[in-house]
Amino acid sequence: MAAYFRPTTLEEALAVRAAQPVTVLAGGTDVYPIRANKVGWGDMHRDDVLDISAIAELKEIEQTADRLRFGALTTWSQMRRADLPEAFAGYQAASRDVGGVQVQNRGTLVGNICTASPAGDGIPCLLSLDAEIELASARGRRTVPIQDFITGYRQTVCGHDELVTAILIPRPPAGAVGDFLKLGARRYLVISIAMVAAVIAADDTGVIHHASVAVGACSEVAKRLHDLEAALLGQPLASAPDLIEHAHFAALKPIGDLRASGHYRDSAARDLVRDLFVRLSAEPKRRAA
Amino acid sequence: MATRTFGEPVQRNIDDRLLTGQGHYIDDIDLPSVAHAAFLRSPFARAKITSIDVSAARAHPGVLGVFTCDNIGHIDQDLPLLIPHPCLVGPRTQRPLARGDVYYVGQTVAMVVAVDRYTAEDAVRLIEVDYDPLPVSVELEDAAADGANLVHEDVAGNVAAHFVQNSGDAAAAFARADHVTKITVRVERSTAAPMEGRAVCARWDRITEQLMVWDSTQAPISVRGGLASLFDIDEDRVRVVAPDVGGGFGQKVLFFYPEEVLVPMAAIQLDRPVKWIEDRTENFIGSTQERTQVHTIELAATKDGEVLGLRDFFLHDTGSFIPYGIAIAQVASTSIAGPYRIPNIEVEFKAIYTPTVPVTPYRGCGRPQACFAIERAMDKLAEELGLDRFEVRRRNFIAPDQFPWKREGLLFADGLAVCYDSGEYDTALSKAAEAIGLDRLDEMKADARARGKYLGLGLGFYVEGTGLGPYEGGHVRIHPITGKIYVNTGLSTQGQGHDTVFAQIAADQLGVDPSDVIVVEGDTGAFDWGVATFASRAAVVSGNAIHKAASKAREMVIEAAANMLEAAPGDIELAEGKARISGSDRAVTLAEVATATNPLRYAFNKAAQSATQFAPASKHDGPPLADGKAPGIEVTDYYSPPYSTWAYGCHAALVEVDPALCTVDIRQYVCVHDCGNMINPMIVEGQVIGGMAQGLGGALYEKVQYDQDGNPRNAGFMDFLMPYATEMPKVDIVHMETPSPLNPLGIKGVGEAGTIAVPATIISGIEDALKPLGAGHFHEAPVFPHMIFEKLGGADQAKAS
């Protein structure tokens, strides 16, 4: 018989976490389907469960002058509805594309990064926003940049005694706008073939002074395209779609699987980035819906 | 008739109930002390079972029974081959529980019955089975190749069936043709994925020795016959009910699935009700699928595009067993010439075993593959001869005055020669061209180019043999107390709205509102002659049987009412639930007529007084019930079609392709269809649109995938992608109504009409769109974006860079 813990404070949760191996449960939108699939194929093994959904202190979104803090229980729906700077428009768009409304109401931003699927829709958004991940354990707290948090296919640096407590995002530069595009074999309720997120800021003359671009589902871990970002700096925003070069995508290593071939993914990633730049340059002041 | 509802979009009687959650599906049947079954299924595509140890499962608390092939008695036998055919050279059907061998991932190996499903599933995992896996050839072409690994050791070449049919003289036609077009097309496997999976609940009553089975089936009467035979008890002591059923689409017409015999067996053995509800994974690995065929089709034509002859050879993937015989391949091979005259046809197929889920009909049943083959071939012919795609079709259509059009030598699924009954094919094509805006096509293509997209015209014409025999019955009775009309028929509904159209048919004859007609289907206790719901046949076969019965009931009402009202029968009209003398207010209700025609001893209510022996109206010579008469207004009649009716239609689409992302956007979709006279156009549209959604799945989204070891790769809704509302284009439906001369109502079936032509239509649209880019031909269905990418040379470019 598996144990089930549902503490109401972080301190208690960390004590449980340190005491035994547990599956951490928040919204359950990954944990339950994976479990159901295992049972469907005959694997009846049950891990002990640490349900963190009753810990009130993990539910907050806080905005301060220099950063935004999303508690570990922030759901996609909360993200979608929150009043956030323009640079978050991409992350908010992604929050509409993750599963359906039921999944968005339960699924959490932090769950998405802890699952660390290459196809996690939130991950390129967080890369584009220079996010940091806050972890806690009985030993104390630490923060890790998102690009260091996920280390491989479904692997993170989160220790066996640690819980992710929040996503920290520095306040984006003035005038920064964000966007996100996802390609799936169907419009909704589909695992991404590729997705791209970008945050770009231009000055009053339209010259780019900040650019971060990330691509997901085209490598083991979603990647920032630093060469492309460098090529954009100092250039007119309107020219962004034309500045894309094949070599900018060298970091990607798309695989072929049952959703798409590697070559198609590779090509689609470039086209998605181009489409994204067209959108960003056409409507720099677009508001998140 | 003042109250005629035939042809009206009458609201569906069942909707209030179903849409407010009041439907009762099998899982809603909650019998006291019901036990629950769970199954151990093979994890290997092909293996020898070397041992099974159930001791731990038996000892598990709450387990009531653990069954393997060794303790299921005489039902440890091959399940029936439902439709035998001489061309089945190696027919094989599965056993309820595997004995010695397993043939696909998902095959039932053992059953546990326990106090609840959780306990049953836990105990299933305690069963130890040792398997010795065998090598497999999974892909259809590999399984058909020389030296392939055999699914059944004693079936050479994996050939389950091999059949050649000839109509006319194809060889002579090819010898004199100016031009031959030859293409190979491939259609992939899909699955029906009904919202409700399969389900069975059984109760054995040892006092009355009656077996009650609730089964989410399309064939309750046939299931009853089969169960009675299997358990060797009178049919009258088996009652099978298909209550509300959440979709079937052909998947639920097969019987027996192993669970359908094992659950009743367990109920009898354990003397306790037993229930099993299929879960979604089980539906992907334990319920039948359909579609994989590879056709090589040749058209022999004159230089003017008249097709003189057709040759088609195809491989049909039947999965690991062939319980439904050659039905799918036979329908494909007899539909292959579509709406075209093509007087000389040679069609040959081999049904091939693969170590996968068995194949039986899924909505469309061979027709989407045949339509894809002939329609893509007609496009290629037009291209090669430099003719317009519409024109080449026009030159070959069977003309309205050429019906009935018989294809002597091609035997349809009813065992009779193919014979198209009626149609206006040329008109349908013209209507499709008009509705899609063919005259503005160049303009629309230019507009797409301006947006960086490529637009093409998709076109697909289909014919559909519907309304197969042998027969169905209809029972009509007027209730003496309420005056409501009771209608029973033997086949069953899976949500199509049968009850509404059957009610309309009876209501029109008896002058009542359709909501006053109570239709009972799918209960062998209510009506126990008939076959099943499949092949778009319910409206045609049961509908006409009910019409015949209701017409006779009408005559009886008129005769009785004329007596009661002392009027001539010719002066009686039926309306608003009454029989009235035309032009007067003298009338009797149907309840009164039904009462008066039933001679009574006791006056239990006011109406009954008039039917007693001493009532004035009863004065007549002879006994109260005249010789040869039955009491009340009650008629049973049957309809047996002389041969199938042939519905048809033309789909057209504007399909836009993004040349960079290789995504497909359907800008407009037109469906011109003709199912003869429409009983209820709203229900017809529902059938067409629902069918279209499943056709769209086969065109762009759905493919059941297996790896090289025969493991399913996408046995779930996460990776088996059916189209959702967001993928469905708005469909412009154009109705045509060419009556069928074969039945009193002049109707043809419509259940599969929406599905058949969609892959041919959309994929021809993709091909047309990408012609300017030299993408070549698209002869596979479905088409995924990465396939477009490869056709556009993307993969080569990527490799080069």
Coordinates of N, CA and C in Angstrom, one line a residue, chain A residues 37 41 185-186 191 257-259, chain B residues 105 188-191 193 280-285 289 357 697 701-707 710-722 782 784:
Chain A
N37 N -1.3 5.0 -17.6 CA -0.7 4.2 -18.8 C 0.0 3.0 -18.3
W41 N -0.7 -1.1 -19.0 CA 0.2 -2.1 -19.5 C 0.7 -3.0 -18.4
A185 N 0.4 18.4 -34.5 CA -0.3 17.7 -35.6 C -1.8 18.0 -35.6
R186 N -2.2 18.7 -34.5 CA -3.6 19.1 -34.4 C -3.6 20.4 -33.7
I191 N 0.7 17.0 -28.4 CA 2.1 17.2 -28.0 C 2.8 17.9 -29.1
D257 N 10.5 10.9 -34.5 CA 9.7 10.0 -33.7 C 8.3 9.8 -34.3
L258 N 7.4 9.3 -33.6 CA 6.1 9.0 -34.2 C 5.3 10.3 -34.5
R259 N 5.8 11.4 -34.0 CA 5.1 12.7 -34.3 C 5.6 13.4 -35.6
Chain B
V105 N -0.6 -8.2 -29.7 CA -0.5 -7.5 -28.4 C -2.0 -7.1 -28.1
E188 N -3.9 3.7 -44.7 CA -3.4 3.2 -43.5 C -4.5 2.8 -42.5
R189 N -4.1 2.2 -41.4 CA -5.0 1.6 -40.5 C -5.5 2.7 -39.5
S190 N -6.8 2.7 -39.2 CA -7.4 3.6 -38.2 C -8.2 2.8 -37.3
T191 N -8.9 3.5 -36.4 CA -9.8 2.8 -35.5 C -11.0 3.7 -35.2
A193 N -12.7 4.2 -32.4 CA -12.6 5.0 -31.2 C -14.0 5.5 -30.7
R280 N -9.9 2.6 -22.3 CA -9.4 3.1 -23.6 C -8.2 2.4 -24.1
T281 N -7.3 2.0 -23.3 CA -6.2 1.2 -23.8 C -6.7 -0.1 -24.4
E282 N -7.6 -0.7 -23.7 CA -8.2 -2.0 -24.2 C -8.8 -1.8 -25.6
N283 N -9.5 -0.6 -25.7 CA -10.2 -0.4 -27.0 C -9.2 -0.3 -28.1
F284 N -8.0 0.2 -27.8 CA -6.9 0.3 -28.9 C -6.3 -1.0 -29.2
I285 N -6.3 -1.9 -28.2 CA -5.6 -3.2 -28.4 C -6.5 -4.4 -28.5
Q289 N -10.0 -3.0 -35.7 CA -9.7 -1.8 -36.5 C -9.8 -2.1 -38.0
V357 N -4.0 -6.3 -34.1 CA -5.4 -6.4 -33.7 C -6.2 -6.8 -34.9
G697 N -10.2 12.3 -40.3 CA -9.2 11.6 -39.6 C -8.3 10.8 -40.5
Y701 N -5.0 12.8 -40.2 CA -4.6 12.7 -38.8 C -4.4 11.3 -38.2
E702 N -5.2 10.4 -38.6 CA -5.3 9.1 -37.8 C -4.4 8.0 -38.5
K703 N -3.6 7.4 -37.7 CA -2.8 6.2 -38.2 C -2.5 5.4 -36.9
V704 N -3.0 4.2 -36.9 CA -2.6 3.3 -35.8 C -1.2 2.8 -36.2
Q705 N -0.3 2.9 -35.3 CA 1.1 2.6 -35.6 C 1.6 1.4 -34.7
Y706 N 2.3 0.6 -35.4 CA 3.0 -0.5 -34.7 C 4.5 -0.4 -34.9
D707 N 5.3 -0.9 -33.9 CA 6.7 -0.9 -34.2 C 7.0 -2.3 -34.9
G710 N 5.7 -5.4 -33.5 CA 4.2 -5.5 -33.3 C 3.7 -4.9 -32.1
N711 N 4.5 -4.0 -31.4 CA 3.9 -3.3 -30.3 C 3.2 -2.0 -30.8
P712 N 2.0 -1.8 -30.3 CA 1.3 -0.6 -30.6 C 2.1 0.6 -30.2
R713 N 2.3 1.6 -31.0 CA 3.0 2.8 -30.6 C 2.2 4.0 -30.2
N714 N 0.9 4.0 -30.5 CA 0.1 5.1 -30.2 C -1.3 4.6 -29.7
A715 N -1.3 3.7 -28.8 CA -2.6 3.2 -28.3 C -3.2 4.0 -27.2
G716 N -3.5 5.3 -27.6 CA -4.1 6.2 -26.6 C -4.4 7.5 -27.3
F717 N -5.2 8.3 -26.7 CA -5.6 9.6 -27.4 C -4.5 10.6 -27.4
M718 N -3.4 10.4 -26.6 CA -2.3 11.4 -26.7 C -1.6 11.3 -28.0
D719 N -1.5 10.2 -28.6 CA -0.7 10.1 -29.9 C -1.5 9.5 -31.0
F720 N -2.7 9.0 -30.8 CA -3.6 8.7 -31.9 C -4.5 9.9 -32.0
L721 N -4.3 10.7 -33.0 CA -4.9 12.0 -33.1 C -6.2 12.0 -34.0
M722 N -7.3 12.1 -33.3 CA -8.5 12.2 -34.2 C -8.8 13.7 -34.3
P782 N -3.3 8.5 -44.5 CA -3.4 9.9 -44.5 C -2.1 10.6 -44.9
F784 N 0.5 13.4 -43.7 CA 1.0 14.2 -42.6 C 1.9 15.2 -43.1

